[in-house]
XYZ file of C-alpha atoms in Angstrom:
731
model
C -4.974 1.586 19.329
C -1.914 3.204 20.932
C -3.101 2.301 24.457
C -3.608 -1.316 23.389
C 0.006 -1.705 22.209
C 1.339 -0.041 25.357
C -0.493 -2.701 27.397
C 0.974 -5.479 25.200
C 4.515 -4.115 25.603
C 3.978 -3.865 29.360
C 2.857 -7.522 29.603
C 5.831 -8.695 27.545
C 8.153 -6.718 29.793
C 6.484 -8.194 32.873
C 6.954 -11.738 31.522
C 10.637 -11.071 30.781
C 11.105 -9.634 34.267
C 9.462 -12.713 35.843
C 11.689 -15.057 33.844
C 14.837 -13.095 34.811
C 13.789 -13.106 38.475
C 13.087 -16.877 38.326
C 16.468 -17.578 36.679
C 18.281 -15.297 39.122
C 16.731 -17.163 42.056
C 17.901 -20.521 40.698
C 21.376 -19.127 40.075
C 21.522 -18.005 43.708
C 20.382 -21.472 44.842
C 23.200 -23.016 42.789
C 25.754 -20.908 44.674
C 24.110 -21.882 47.971
C 24.381 -25.552 46.989
C 28.122 -25.261 46.377
C 28.620 -23.595 49.776
C 26.564 -26.267 51.539
C 28.460 -29.114 49.818
C 31.747 -27.529 50.859
C 30.766 -27.122 54.548
C 28.328 -30.018 54.992
C 28.408 -32.565 57.807
C 27.723 -36.190 56.834
C 25.365 -38.105 59.110
C 25.728 -41.484 57.340
C 26.408 -43.261 54.024
C 23.756 -43.917 51.366
C 22.718 -47.589 51.542
C 22.919 -49.906 48.539
C 19.131 -50.296 48.502
C 18.635 -46.493 48.503
C 21.101 -46.098 45.622
C 19.229 -48.733 43.558
C 15.976 -46.861 44.131
C 17.560 -43.574 42.998
C 19.322 -45.093 39.998
C 16.366 -44.840 37.522
C 16.326 -41.067 38.108
C 20.023 -40.949 37.232
C 19.499 -42.928 34.021
C 16.377 -41.257 32.545
C 16.256 -37.472 32.089
C 12.468 -37.415 31.717
C 11.941 -38.779 35.215
C 13.529 -35.615 36.689
C 12.059 -33.077 34.258
C 11.863 -30.057 34.597
C 14.989 -30.349 36.780
C 18.306 -30.386 34.916
C 19.292 -33.994 34.336
C 22.226 -35.279 36.455
C 23.634 -38.698 35.668
C 25.471 -39.209 38.960
C 25.756 -38.186 42.589
C 28.838 -36.295 43.777
C 29.280 -38.959 46.492
C 27.273 -41.265 48.793
C 27.350 -38.975 51.850
C 23.915 -38.260 53.391
C 23.352 -34.845 55.018
C 20.497 -33.332 56.988
C 18.739 -30.035 56.208
C 15.835 -28.398 58.024
C 13.293 -25.664 57.353
C 10.179 -24.629 55.493
C 9.721 -26.169 52.022
C 8.609 -23.830 49.242
C 7.602 -24.640 45.633
C 8.563 -22.029 43.003
C 6.871 -22.095 39.575
C 7.236 -20.424 36.193
C 4.114 -20.060 34.040
C 3.757 -19.630 30.269
C 0.288 -19.008 28.782
C -1.253 -19.828 32.211
C 0.425 -23.295 32.239
C 3.190 -24.281 34.619
C 6.292 -24.944 32.531
C 8.971 -25.155 35.230
C 9.157 -25.539 39.007
C 11.411 -26.598 41.855
C 11.255 -27.250 45.605
C 13.528 -25.462 48.040
C 14.481 -25.789 51.716
C 16.860 -23.220 53.177
C 18.017 -22.062 49.705
C 18.771 -25.628 48.481
C 16.831 -27.102 45.530
C 15.387 -30.544 46.282
C 14.056 -33.322 44.082
C 11.452 -35.649 45.624
C 11.580 -39.129 44.018
C 8.517 -41.379 44.156
C 6.193 -38.417 44.940
C 7.728 -37.911 48.382
C 6.696 -34.239 48.201
C 3.241 -35.401 49.366
C 4.682 -35.714 52.875
C 5.912 -32.122 53.235
C 4.784 -30.355 56.423
C 5.061 -26.818 57.816
C 8.538 -27.579 59.184
C 10.599 -30.301 57.557
C 13.626 -32.400 58.425
C 15.105 -33.973 55.313
C 17.994 -36.343 54.628
C 19.550 -35.718 51.230
C 22.352 -36.712 48.860
C 23.780 -34.173 46.446
C 24.273 -33.858 42.703
C 25.997 -30.847 41.167
C 22.649 -29.066 40.605
C 20.288 -30.195 43.366
C 19.795 -32.711 46.181
C 17.819 -35.975 46.101
C 15.598 -36.469 49.162
C 16.007 -39.929 50.691
C 13.970 -39.209 53.804
C 11.455 -36.477 54.643
C 9.906 -36.227 58.119
C 10.435 -39.934 58.939
C 9.047 -40.955 55.506
C 11.909 -42.836 53.806
C 12.753 -43.701 50.190
C 11.945 -47.417 50.517
C 8.457 -46.750 51.872
C 7.802 -44.233 49.093
C 8.905 -46.691 46.370
C 6.725 -49.467 47.807
C 3.713 -47.135 47.897
C 4.092 -46.597 44.113
C 3.667 -50.306 43.427
C 6.958 -50.504 41.526
C 5.896 -47.825 39.022
C 8.317 -44.968 38.473
C 6.755 -41.757 37.169
C 7.826 -38.173 36.871
C 5.985 -34.992 37.850
C 4.703 -34.807 34.257
C 2.770 -38.078 34.607
C 3.195 -39.046 30.933
C 0.708 -41.852 30.087
C 3.332 -44.330 28.878
C 5.207 -43.965 32.125
C 2.274 -45.476 33.971
C 2.501 -48.600 31.888
C 6.031 -49.550 32.849
C 8.869 -49.244 35.299
C 12.563 -49.292 34.519
C 14.933 -51.900 35.759
C 17.937 -50.307 37.455
C 20.151 -52.936 35.829
C 21.203 -52.377 32.232
C 22.124 -55.546 30.333
C 25.047 -55.074 28.006
C 23.200 -56.733 25.134
C 20.685 -53.845 25.239
C 23.230 -51.044 24.744
C 23.090 -48.933 21.546
C 25.133 -46.139 20.106
C 22.241 -43.709 20.638
C 21.902 -44.226 24.382
C 21.092 -46.713 27.096
C 18.128 -49.030 26.817
C 16.303 -49.864 30.010
C 14.631 -53.236 30.392
C 10.912 -53.101 31.006
C 9.045 -54.686 33.872
C 5.429 -55.352 32.918
C 2.693 -54.375 35.297
C 0.774 -57.571 36.062
C -2.397 -55.620 36.882
C -2.701 -54.005 33.453
C -2.262 -55.294 29.914
C 0.489 -53.482 28.008
C -0.129 -52.869 24.289
C 3.269 -51.298 23.645
C 6.711 -51.152 25.200
C 9.439 -48.565 25.137
C 12.604 -49.892 23.571
C 14.980 -46.954 23.859
C 15.254 -43.200 23.940
C 17.487 -41.146 21.650
C 17.972 -37.679 20.224
C 16.414 -36.857 16.879
C 18.771 -36.809 13.922
C 19.751 -33.469 12.279
C 17.622 -34.438 9.282
C 14.601 -35.172 11.462
C 15.012 -31.792 13.152
C 14.559 -30.100 9.768
C 10.936 -31.251 9.820
C 10.299 -28.566 12.469
C 9.816 -24.860 11.783
C 12.919 -23.172 13.208
C 12.006 -19.607 12.267
C 9.009 -19.273 14.599
C 5.665 -17.753 13.672
C 6.946 -14.265 12.812
C 4.976 -12.697 15.658
C 7.817 -10.539 17.018
C 8.627 -9.208 13.574
C 4.930 -8.428 13.013
C 4.691 -6.650 16.381
C 7.604 -4.335 15.625
C 6.305 -3.786 12.085
C 3.028 -2.675 13.661
C 4.859 -0.427 16.138
C 6.771 1.122 13.247
C 3.474 1.970 11.528
C 1.843 3.290 14.703
C 4.821 5.519 15.486
C 4.897 6.782 11.883
C 1.219 7.796 12.122
C 1.923 9.590 15.397
C 4.818 11.350 13.674
C 2.516 12.260 10.764
C 0.105 14.026 13.118
C 2.615 15.489 15.603
C 5.841 15.981 13.571
C 7.837 15.196 16.719
C 11.434 14.230 15.939
C 11.563 11.962 19.013
C 8.838 9.773 17.499
C 10.914 9.441 14.321
C 13.654 7.735 16.354
C 11.090 5.164 17.524
C 10.019 4.600 13.896
C 13.612 3.826 12.872
C 14.228 1.671 15.955
C 11.056 -0.389 15.358
C 11.985 -0.876 11.692
C 15.409 -2.250 12.604
C 13.974 -4.617 15.225
C 11.342 -5.871 12.784
C 14.086 -6.784 10.291
C 16.248 -8.367 13.018
C 13.426 -10.555 14.326
C 12.478 -11.618 10.799
C 15.863 -13.298 10.383
C 16.341 -14.201 14.040
C 16.253 -17.913 14.801
C 16.265 -18.868 18.511
C 19.014 -21.246 19.571
C 16.421 -23.423 21.253
C 14.958 -24.215 17.828
C 18.234 -25.959 16.921
C 18.312 -28.144 20.021
C 17.708 -31.779 19.142
C 14.542 -33.082 20.747
C 14.153 -36.462 22.337
C 12.714 -39.422 20.459
C 11.357 -42.582 22.045
C 11.392 -45.834 20.123
C 8.505 -48.157 20.942
C 7.015 -51.398 19.725
C 3.268 -51.637 19.799
C -0.088 -51.991 18.091
C -2.210 -49.375 16.377
C -5.664 -49.683 17.926
C -7.410 -46.884 16.021
C -6.795 -44.343 13.220
C -8.672 -41.031 13.196
C -8.413 -39.601 9.672
C -10.160 -36.277 10.424
C -7.825 -35.454 13.337
C -4.759 -37.068 11.709
C -4.137 -39.214 14.789
C -3.520 -42.850 15.684
C -3.999 -44.453 19.079
C -1.338 -46.788 20.472
C -2.314 -48.962 23.392
C -5.254 -47.854 25.498
C -5.052 -44.091 25.175
C -1.619 -43.050 23.877
C -2.551 -40.749 20.959
C 0.025 -39.834 18.321
C -0.072 -37.119 15.670
C 0.853 -38.332 12.191
C 1.876 -36.544 8.976
C -1.126 -35.968 6.714
C 0.381 -37.781 3.730
C 0.947 -40.936 5.836
C -2.776 -41.493 6.416
C -3.388 -43.763 3.373
C -0.470 -46.019 4.301
C -1.144 -46.640 8.002
C -3.526 -49.472 8.970
C -6.846 -48.752 10.667
C -5.887 -51.355 13.250
C -2.739 -53.477 13.333
C -2.595 -57.117 14.413
C 1.192 -57.354 14.690
C 3.357 -54.991 16.785
C 5.454 -52.546 14.783
C 8.532 -50.482 15.574
C 7.760 -46.755 15.760
C 9.744 -43.612 16.540
C 7.884 -40.822 18.347
C 8.954 -37.225 18.918
C 8.433 -36.678 22.636
C 7.783 -32.900 22.493
C 4.604 -33.085 20.415
C 3.920 -36.869 20.283
C 4.410 -36.971 16.553
C 5.092 -40.213 14.706
C 8.275 -39.788 12.658
C 8.969 -43.431 11.660
C 6.807 -46.500 11.121
C 8.801 -49.701 10.655
C 11.175 -49.278 7.690
C 8.430 -48.048 5.393
C 7.499 -44.547 6.490
C 10.299 -42.296 7.675
C 10.666 -38.524 8.003
C 14.431 -38.920 7.980
C 14.369 -40.707 4.599
C 11.906 -38.177 3.111
C 14.185 -35.251 3.969
C 17.275 -37.128 2.825
C 15.718 -37.798 -0.594
C 13.511 -34.760 -1.224
C 14.734 -32.091 1.162
C 12.971 -30.489 4.105
C 9.412 -29.118 3.785
C 8.901 -25.363 3.446
C 7.247 -23.568 6.372
C 5.140 -20.508 5.635
C 3.542 -19.692 8.980
C 5.739 -16.654 9.626
C 5.223 -15.538 6.022
C 1.444 -15.722 6.461
C 1.636 -13.679 9.681
C 3.661 -10.983 7.957
C 1.434 -11.045 4.855
C -1.691 -10.358 6.919
C 0.061 -7.766 9.082
C 1.637 -5.993 6.116
C -1.653 -5.867 4.182
C -3.587 -4.376 7.093
C -0.861 -1.832 7.894
C -0.570 -0.806 4.229
C -4.302 -0.060 4.160
C -4.066 1.936 7.402
C -1.178 4.064 6.092
C -2.945 4.546 2.748
C -6.119 5.958 4.285
C -4.466 7.932 7.092
C -1.716 9.851 5.270
C -3.122 11.104 1.910
C -0.779 8.658 0.247
C -1.856 9.210 -3.374
C -1.261 12.971 -3.152
C 2.054 12.420 -1.413
C 3.137 10.001 -4.124
C 2.073 12.395 -6.907
C 4.032 15.228 -5.327
C 7.071 13.001 -4.939
C 6.775 11.898 -8.590
C 6.558 15.525 -9.760
C 9.461 16.532 -7.540
C 11.839 13.843 -8.738
C 10.890 14.574 -12.349
C 11.406 18.338 -11.890
C 7.792 18.832 -12.890
C 6.418 20.602 -9.833
C 5.507 24.302 -9.704
C 5.135 26.163 -6.432
C 3.219 29.424 -6.068
C 2.999 31.796 -3.112
C -0.222 33.828 -3.434
C -0.768 36.713 -1.037
C -3.310 39.026 -2.713
C -6.633 38.492 -4.457
C -5.569 40.038 -7.766
C -2.593 37.700 -8.127
C -4.766 34.781 -7.139
C -7.366 35.503 -9.825
C -4.887 36.166 -12.633
C -2.082 33.722 -11.821
C -1.339 31.000 -14.444
C -2.187 28.226 -12.004
C -2.283 24.674 -13.372
C -3.642 21.432 -11.957
C -1.008 19.736 -9.840
C 0.636 23.002 -8.743
C 1.606 23.362 -5.099
C 0.142 26.630 -3.825
C 0.460 28.561 -0.585
C -2.408 31.046 -0.162
C -1.992 33.670 2.582
C -4.823 36.216 2.519
C -7.309 38.179 4.602
C -11.040 38.550 4.032
C -11.683 34.812 4.049
C -14.907 33.335 5.391
C -16.426 29.883 5.639
C -19.499 29.177 3.494
C -22.490 30.003 5.717
C -24.648 27.469 3.850
C -22.384 24.563 4.754
C -22.868 22.724 7.987
C -20.119 23.812 10.341
C -18.171 21.151 12.219
C -16.462 22.715 15.219
C -13.749 24.948 13.754
C -13.331 23.063 10.458
C -14.181 24.682 7.154
C -14.273 22.801 3.836
C -15.574 25.573 1.563
C -14.502 29.196 1.954
C -14.654 32.488 0.059
C -12.155 35.327 -0.228
C -13.507 38.839 -0.814
C -11.574 41.952 0.124
C -14.356 44.308 -1.073
C -16.863 45.176 1.708
C -20.532 45.037 0.798
C -22.190 48.283 -0.349
C -23.943 49.790 2.671
C -26.178 52.112 0.652
C -27.829 49.288 -1.266
C -28.134 46.935 1.698
C -30.079 48.417 4.602
C -29.386 45.429 6.876
C -25.671 46.204 6.652
C -26.208 49.810 7.731
C -27.833 48.800 11.017
C -24.970 46.652 12.291
C -24.983 48.214 15.756
C -28.752 47.919 16.334
C -28.531 44.321 15.121
C -25.770 43.557 17.579
C -27.760 45.272 20.340
C -30.759 43.088 19.532
C -28.685 39.913 20.010
C -26.929 41.162 23.124
C -27.685 39.007 26.182
C -28.651 42.190 28.085
C -30.991 43.559 25.406
C -33.985 42.807 27.644
C -33.101 43.408 31.257
C -35.296 43.444 34.341
C -34.923 44.042 38.031
C -36.989 44.102 41.214
C -36.534 47.293 43.285
C -38.514 49.401 45.785
C -40.786 50.695 43.034
C -41.791 47.142 42.126
C -42.361 46.207 45.777
C -44.512 49.320 46.296
C -46.515 48.553 43.144
C -47.147 44.977 44.310
C -48.314 46.248 47.739
C -50.665 48.748 46.093
C -51.932 45.949 43.842
C -52.650 43.787 46.883
C -54.694 46.570 48.548
C -56.755 47.108 45.412
C -57.424 43.406 44.951
C -58.540 43.058 48.598
C -60.866 46.054 48.140
C -62.382 44.681 44.912
C -62.876 41.249 46.396
C -64.615 42.766 49.451
C -66.980 44.754 47.225
C -67.758 41.600 45.236
C -68.645 39.664 48.390
C -71.001 42.478 49.557
C -72.704 42.687 46.174
C -72.848 38.858 45.965
C -70.801 38.822 42.758
C -68.724 35.735 42.081
C -65.861 37.470 40.266
C -62.530 37.210 42.089
C -59.342 39.201 41.431
C -55.890 37.573 41.751
C -52.643 39.482 42.132
C -49.805 39.089 39.562
C -46.005 39.074 39.990
C -44.411 42.277 38.742
C -40.953 43.286 37.506
C -39.340 46.420 36.129
C -38.336 46.413 32.435
C -35.184 48.524 32.026
C -34.675 51.017 29.178
C -37.904 50.318 27.354
C -37.218 53.248 25.048
C -33.952 51.737 23.786
C -35.736 48.436 23.107
C -38.382 50.248 21.018
C -35.767 52.257 19.069
C -33.705 49.104 18.287
C -36.766 47.075 17.259
C -37.976 49.928 15.067
C -34.665 50.007 13.133
C -34.427 46.262 12.793
C -38.021 45.941 11.621
C -37.311 48.153 8.609
C -35.442 45.202 7.071
C -37.596 43.754 4.316
C -39.416 40.465 4.800
C -39.325 40.760 8.600
C -42.563 40.150 10.514
C -42.686 42.541 13.498
C -46.421 42.622 14.204
C -46.234 40.585 17.422
C -43.295 42.389 19.014
C -44.725 45.862 18.141
C -48.037 44.849 19.677
C -46.416 43.833 22.960
C -44.265 46.981 23.143
C -47.232 49.281 22.341
C -49.173 47.774 25.235
C -46.452 48.922 27.650
C -47.210 52.576 26.853
C -50.963 52.415 27.617
C -51.709 53.219 23.979
C -54.623 51.525 22.254
C -53.169 49.109 19.723
C -54.578 49.125 16.218
C -54.289 46.338 13.660
C -52.725 48.674 11.102
C -49.940 49.716 13.579
C -50.887 53.366 13.068
C -49.939 54.188 16.671
C -46.455 52.634 16.438
C -44.851 55.924 15.401
C -46.255 57.554 18.557
C -44.508 54.819 20.626
C -41.247 55.427 18.761
C -41.456 59.220 19.301
C -42.020 58.773 23.042
C -39.047 56.386 23.222
C -36.731 58.728 21.358
C -37.591 61.527 23.818
C -37.031 59.273 26.837
C -34.891 56.224 25.783
C -34.002 55.332 29.389
C -37.624 55.004 30.446
C -38.298 52.051 32.774
C -41.682 50.351 32.987
C -43.199 48.082 35.652
C -44.856 45.135 33.923
C -46.382 41.830 34.900
C -44.260 38.733 34.426
C -46.974 37.389 32.138
C -46.662 40.352 29.763
C -42.866 40.234 29.985
C -42.904 36.566 28.961
C -45.016 37.407 25.902
C -42.601 40.199 24.936
C -39.587 37.948 25.371
C -41.124 35.255 23.143
C -41.927 37.814 20.455
C -38.364 39.149 20.456
C -36.989 35.587 20.221
C -39.085 34.997 17.087
C -37.871 38.322 15.726
C -34.251 37.264 16.258
C -34.817 34.019 14.370
C -36.324 35.892 11.398
C -33.544 38.479 11.411
C -30.702 35.955 11.542
C -32.244 34.068 8.607
C -32.402 37.259 6.581
C -28.862 38.252 7.559
C -27.537 34.818 6.663
C -29.178 35.099 3.237
C -27.453 38.452 2.635
C -24.098 36.945 3.650
C -24.657 33.975 1.334
C -25.391 36.284 -1.603
C -22.291 38.302 -0.790
C -20.083 35.190 -0.675
C -21.378 33.867 -3.984
C -21.178 37.097 -5.980
C -18.785 37.469 -8.898
C -16.141 39.366 -6.971
C -15.568 36.526 -4.495
C -12.927 33.838 -4.930
C -14.023 30.326 -3.950
C -11.751 27.664 -2.460
C -12.987 24.085 -1.990
C -10.876 21.852 0.231
C -11.352 18.369 -1.177
C -11.755 14.988 0.472
C -10.592 14.965 4.097
C -8.760 18.295 4.011
C -10.120 21.276 5.890
C -9.130 24.664 7.293
C -9.226 25.441 10.983
C -10.792 28.838 11.732
C -10.713 30.067 15.323
C -13.846 32.219 15.067
C -15.902 29.236 13.975
C -14.772 27.322 17.033
C -16.070 30.068 19.347
C -19.359 30.287 17.452
C -20.004 26.533 17.484
C -19.129 26.252 21.168
C -21.557 29.087 22.036
C -24.463 27.702 24.073
C -26.865 30.321 22.669
C -27.252 28.423 19.398
C -27.682 29.842 15.868
C -29.268 33.152 17.064
C -26.298 34.265 19.190
C -24.402 37.538 19.181
C -21.277 35.705 17.996
C -23.096 34.612 14.847
C -24.224 38.167 14.124
C -20.750 39.599 14.691
C -19.220 36.932 12.456
C -21.735 37.620 9.670
C -21.027 41.351 9.770
C -17.268 40.686 9.759
C -17.824 38.701 6.570
C -19.820 41.525 4.983
C -17.170 44.087 5.936
C -14.330 41.818 4.616
C -12.916 41.323 8.105
C -13.811 37.660 8.630
C -10.321 36.277 9.008
C -6.918 35.365 7.615
C -6.049 32.047 5.990
C -2.814 30.207 5.325
C -3.437 27.212 3.052
C -0.814 24.960 1.510
C -2.044 22.306 -0.861
C -2.046 20.703 -4.259
C -4.468 22.092 -6.883
C -6.856 19.384 -8.098
C -9.316 21.548 -10.071
C -9.707 25.154 -11.311
C -12.935 27.167 -11.728
C -13.110 29.909 -14.417
C -15.358 32.909 -15.115
C -16.639 33.876 -18.535
C -13.596 36.120 -19.079
C -11.267 33.139 -18.351
C -10.097 34.625 -15.085
C -9.925 32.191 -12.185
C -13.003 32.229 -9.945
C -11.961 29.427 -7.621
C -9.749 26.460 -6.852
C -10.225 22.967 -5.543
C -7.272 22.168 -3.294
C -6.123 19.090 -1.461
C -4.707 20.887 1.559
C -2.244 19.309 3.923
C -0.556 20.845 6.937
C 2.633 18.942 6.072
C 2.981 20.533 2.642
C 5.383 23.412 2.051
C 6.490 25.419 -0.953
C 10.037 24.874 0.304
C 10.735 21.685 -1.649
C 14.000 20.909 0.147
C 12.084 20.863 3.403
C 9.090 19.081 1.904
C 11.069 16.067 0.649
C 13.825 15.831 3.250
C 14.457 12.445 4.858
C 12.788 13.587 8.078
C 9.692 15.115 6.484
C 6.387 13.400 7.383
C 5.636 12.953 3.665
C 8.864 11.052 3.022
C 8.372 8.959 6.188
C 4.771 8.079 5.240
C 5.853 6.993 1.745
C 8.757 4.975 3.147
C 6.550 3.210 5.714
C 3.937 2.383 3.066
C 6.612 1.001 0.739
C 7.977 -1.163 3.564
C 4.574 -2.565 4.571
C 3.516 -3.064 0.940
C 6.830 -4.744 0.125
C 6.433 -7.041 3.135
C 2.978 -8.045 1.863
C 4.066 -8.611 -1.741
C 7.276 -10.520 -0.953
C 5.608 -12.767 1.610
C 2.703 -13.514 -0.730
C 5.208 -14.559 -3.412
C 7.168 -16.658 -0.906
C 3.973 -18.353 0.320
C 2.970 -19.267 -3.230
C 6.463 -20.635 -3.918
C 6.510 -22.694 -0.707
C 3.025 -24.103 -1.275
C 3.979 -25.146 -4.795
C 7.287 -26.674 -3.624
C 5.556 -28.597 -0.825
C 2.910 -29.862 -3.259
C 5.562 -31.194 -5.658
C 7.529 -32.726 -2.769
C 4.407 -34.432 -1.422
C 3.566 -35.941 -4.814
C 7.063 -37.404 -5.139
C 6.853 -38.912 -1.644
C 3.409 -40.391 -2.295
C 4.649 -41.926 -5.556
C 7.342 -43.836 -3.643
C 5.076 -44.927 -0.763
C 2.458 -46.284 -3.172
C 4.982 -48.904 -4.264
C 5.446 -50.099 -0.690
C 3.148 -52.451 1.200
C 2.459 -51.781 4.835
C-alpha cells in the first residue's frame, strides 16, 4: 500500500515538473521574440491580400487555439527566419492539450495548415504579434496558395466539426455588431448543405457559470486524507516522531484542498450562439444532434420539452468546452433557472470524500485496536482507570485486580503453552510458575543431561579410518576366497562385500539409551535390539541380555565398533523413533506442569501476542519438533527458567480458583500501552494519534453523507419547481 502511494506521488511530481519545464520554455521563447522584434531586419511590407487572409485569425480566438489569442499585429513588416522547425507538446491523460511550433527560439503559427510544408531546414517569412509570429511563407509555399488549397474553409488545429461547415468573412458589417462581441458573417459552402449557422460567440454570463462545479472532484483532498491515514498507521507501528510530522502536514493539506477552488474554475467559458434544426434526440444518452453530426449534451430535465425533430430553425446557446446546450429559444434557459431558483448543488467531491473517509475509518478501526484505545481514553478522562505494576507471582495472584485495569506484568518463569501451535516467536497463551518441578517424583526431569545428549546432533557419530579400510580389505579377501570355493564345489551362492564405518563411543550411546528408556511408556525394543547386535551377543525377545550390554558399556564407554552401513542405518532409524516417543512424553510432562494449580495463566486476547526470543530460535530450527532446542526449552520450563516477560495491557477477564485467589488473566496487550498515564495520553502518543485520525476520517464520512443528502434533496425540490414552470410553456 505504501509503495503504491509513493508511485502516485512520484507521477504527480513528474507531471508538475513537465508542466513547469514546458511553461519555462515558452517564457524563454517570449523573451527571444522581444529581442528579435527589437533587432529584426524587414525584407518587405505585408500585402493587403495577405492581411485579409490573416484577418480571420485575428478576429476569432478559437482559430488560433491553443496559442494565446492576439487581436492585432505589431506592424506590417515581414521578416525572414531560418532553421529547423520543432513541435513541442504538453499531454494530459495521454491527450495533447497544448502545443506550439518553434524555429530558432521563435514560436510560429501556421495558418491554413501551412505546417504540412515543413522540411528538415526551413526558410520562413513572418509577421509578428506580441506573443508569436504568423507564417506568411514557408519554403516557397505562400499564404495565398495555402488559403486556396483549403477551398475557402478556415479551420483551426482542433478541427471542430462546425468549423468545417463555414468560413468567416474578413469584413464585419456594422449591423452585425453586439455588445457581447463581434459577429462574423457566414459564407455557405456550396458543396455541402448547412443545417445550422453560427451567429455569434460570447462569454458565458456569471449566472451560467454557476451551473458548473467549481470545487472540483475532491480528489486532492482525498489523496492527502489517505496519506494522513497511511502515515498514522506507520507511526502506530514505528512510533517515529518524524512520521508524526507527515501526519500533521497531510492533515493540513487535506483541509486546504477541501476548500481550495482553482482560479481556472472561475474563468468564464466561451458560448457560441447558433441557429439550426434538431435532427435527432437521444433520451438514453441525453443528447441532441444538430445538423449532420454536431452532438450536444442537454440537461436531463429538458428532455421532455425538446422536440424529437424540429422543422423550424431555433436559436440555441452552446457551451463550447463541453458542447452543452444552455439555452433553447426563449423557453429553456440555464441563466433563467439560476436567476429564479439558484444554482444546483454539486456533490461529486462530497461523494469522493464519503467513500474515502468510510474506507479509511474501517482501516484505522481494524489496525489500531480502536475500541480498547477508546475505552482507555474514556476511563482516563473520567478518572476511572487503575494501573498496577506486578513484579512477583504472589502479588499477581492476590492483587485486587478488576476488569478494565491497566496492568504491567514483569516476571520470570514464563513459558508459552506447549499445546498451542507456535507461530514464529509469537505466544498467545503463557504460564508463569516460579516453582521448579519435583525431580524425585518425575524421573524424566532427573535425566535432563542424558536427554539432551540423546538429541545432540553428534549423539551418533561415525568416521572412516585405517581400521575401517583394513577391515574392508580383509572382507574383500574373505569374499574372494568363499566365492572361489563355491565355484569349485559348483555351489551357486555368491557373497557380496558391504560398506563399513566406525561407530564412535558405542558405550556412551548404550548408557544414554538405557537411562532414557527407563521413562515410562517408552518403547525401546527396536533400539536395544540393534545395539545388542553390535556386541556379538545373542539377542533374546525378553531383553534378558540387555544388562550385560550395559555393564560392558559402563566398563568401556569409549568403545568404538566397526559396523556395516546397513546396520548403522537400522540403528539410526530406531534412535529417531525413540526421539519422537521421548519428546512426546516430555511435552506431556511440561503440559501437566504448566496446567497445575500453582501456575498462573495469561491469555492474550484477539490480535495481541507476546514475542519470546527462545520460541523464534526453536521455530527457525531446521531439525523440526525433535530438536535439541525443543528439549532444552522444555527443561527450562520445568526448572522455571523459561524466560522473562514484560506485558502491558488492559484486563478483559479474570480467572479464579476455588479459594477466590486469581488463577489467570485475559489481557488485551498492546506495545503502546504504559502505566505512565501522562505518557500514554500525551498529544504525541500513538493511542491519541490513532483516536484523532479515526475521529477525523469518521467525521469526514458523516458530514459528507449529511451534505450529500441535503444537496440531493435541494436539487430534487429545485428540479420540481423548474419542471412546474416549463410544463406551462409550449415548445
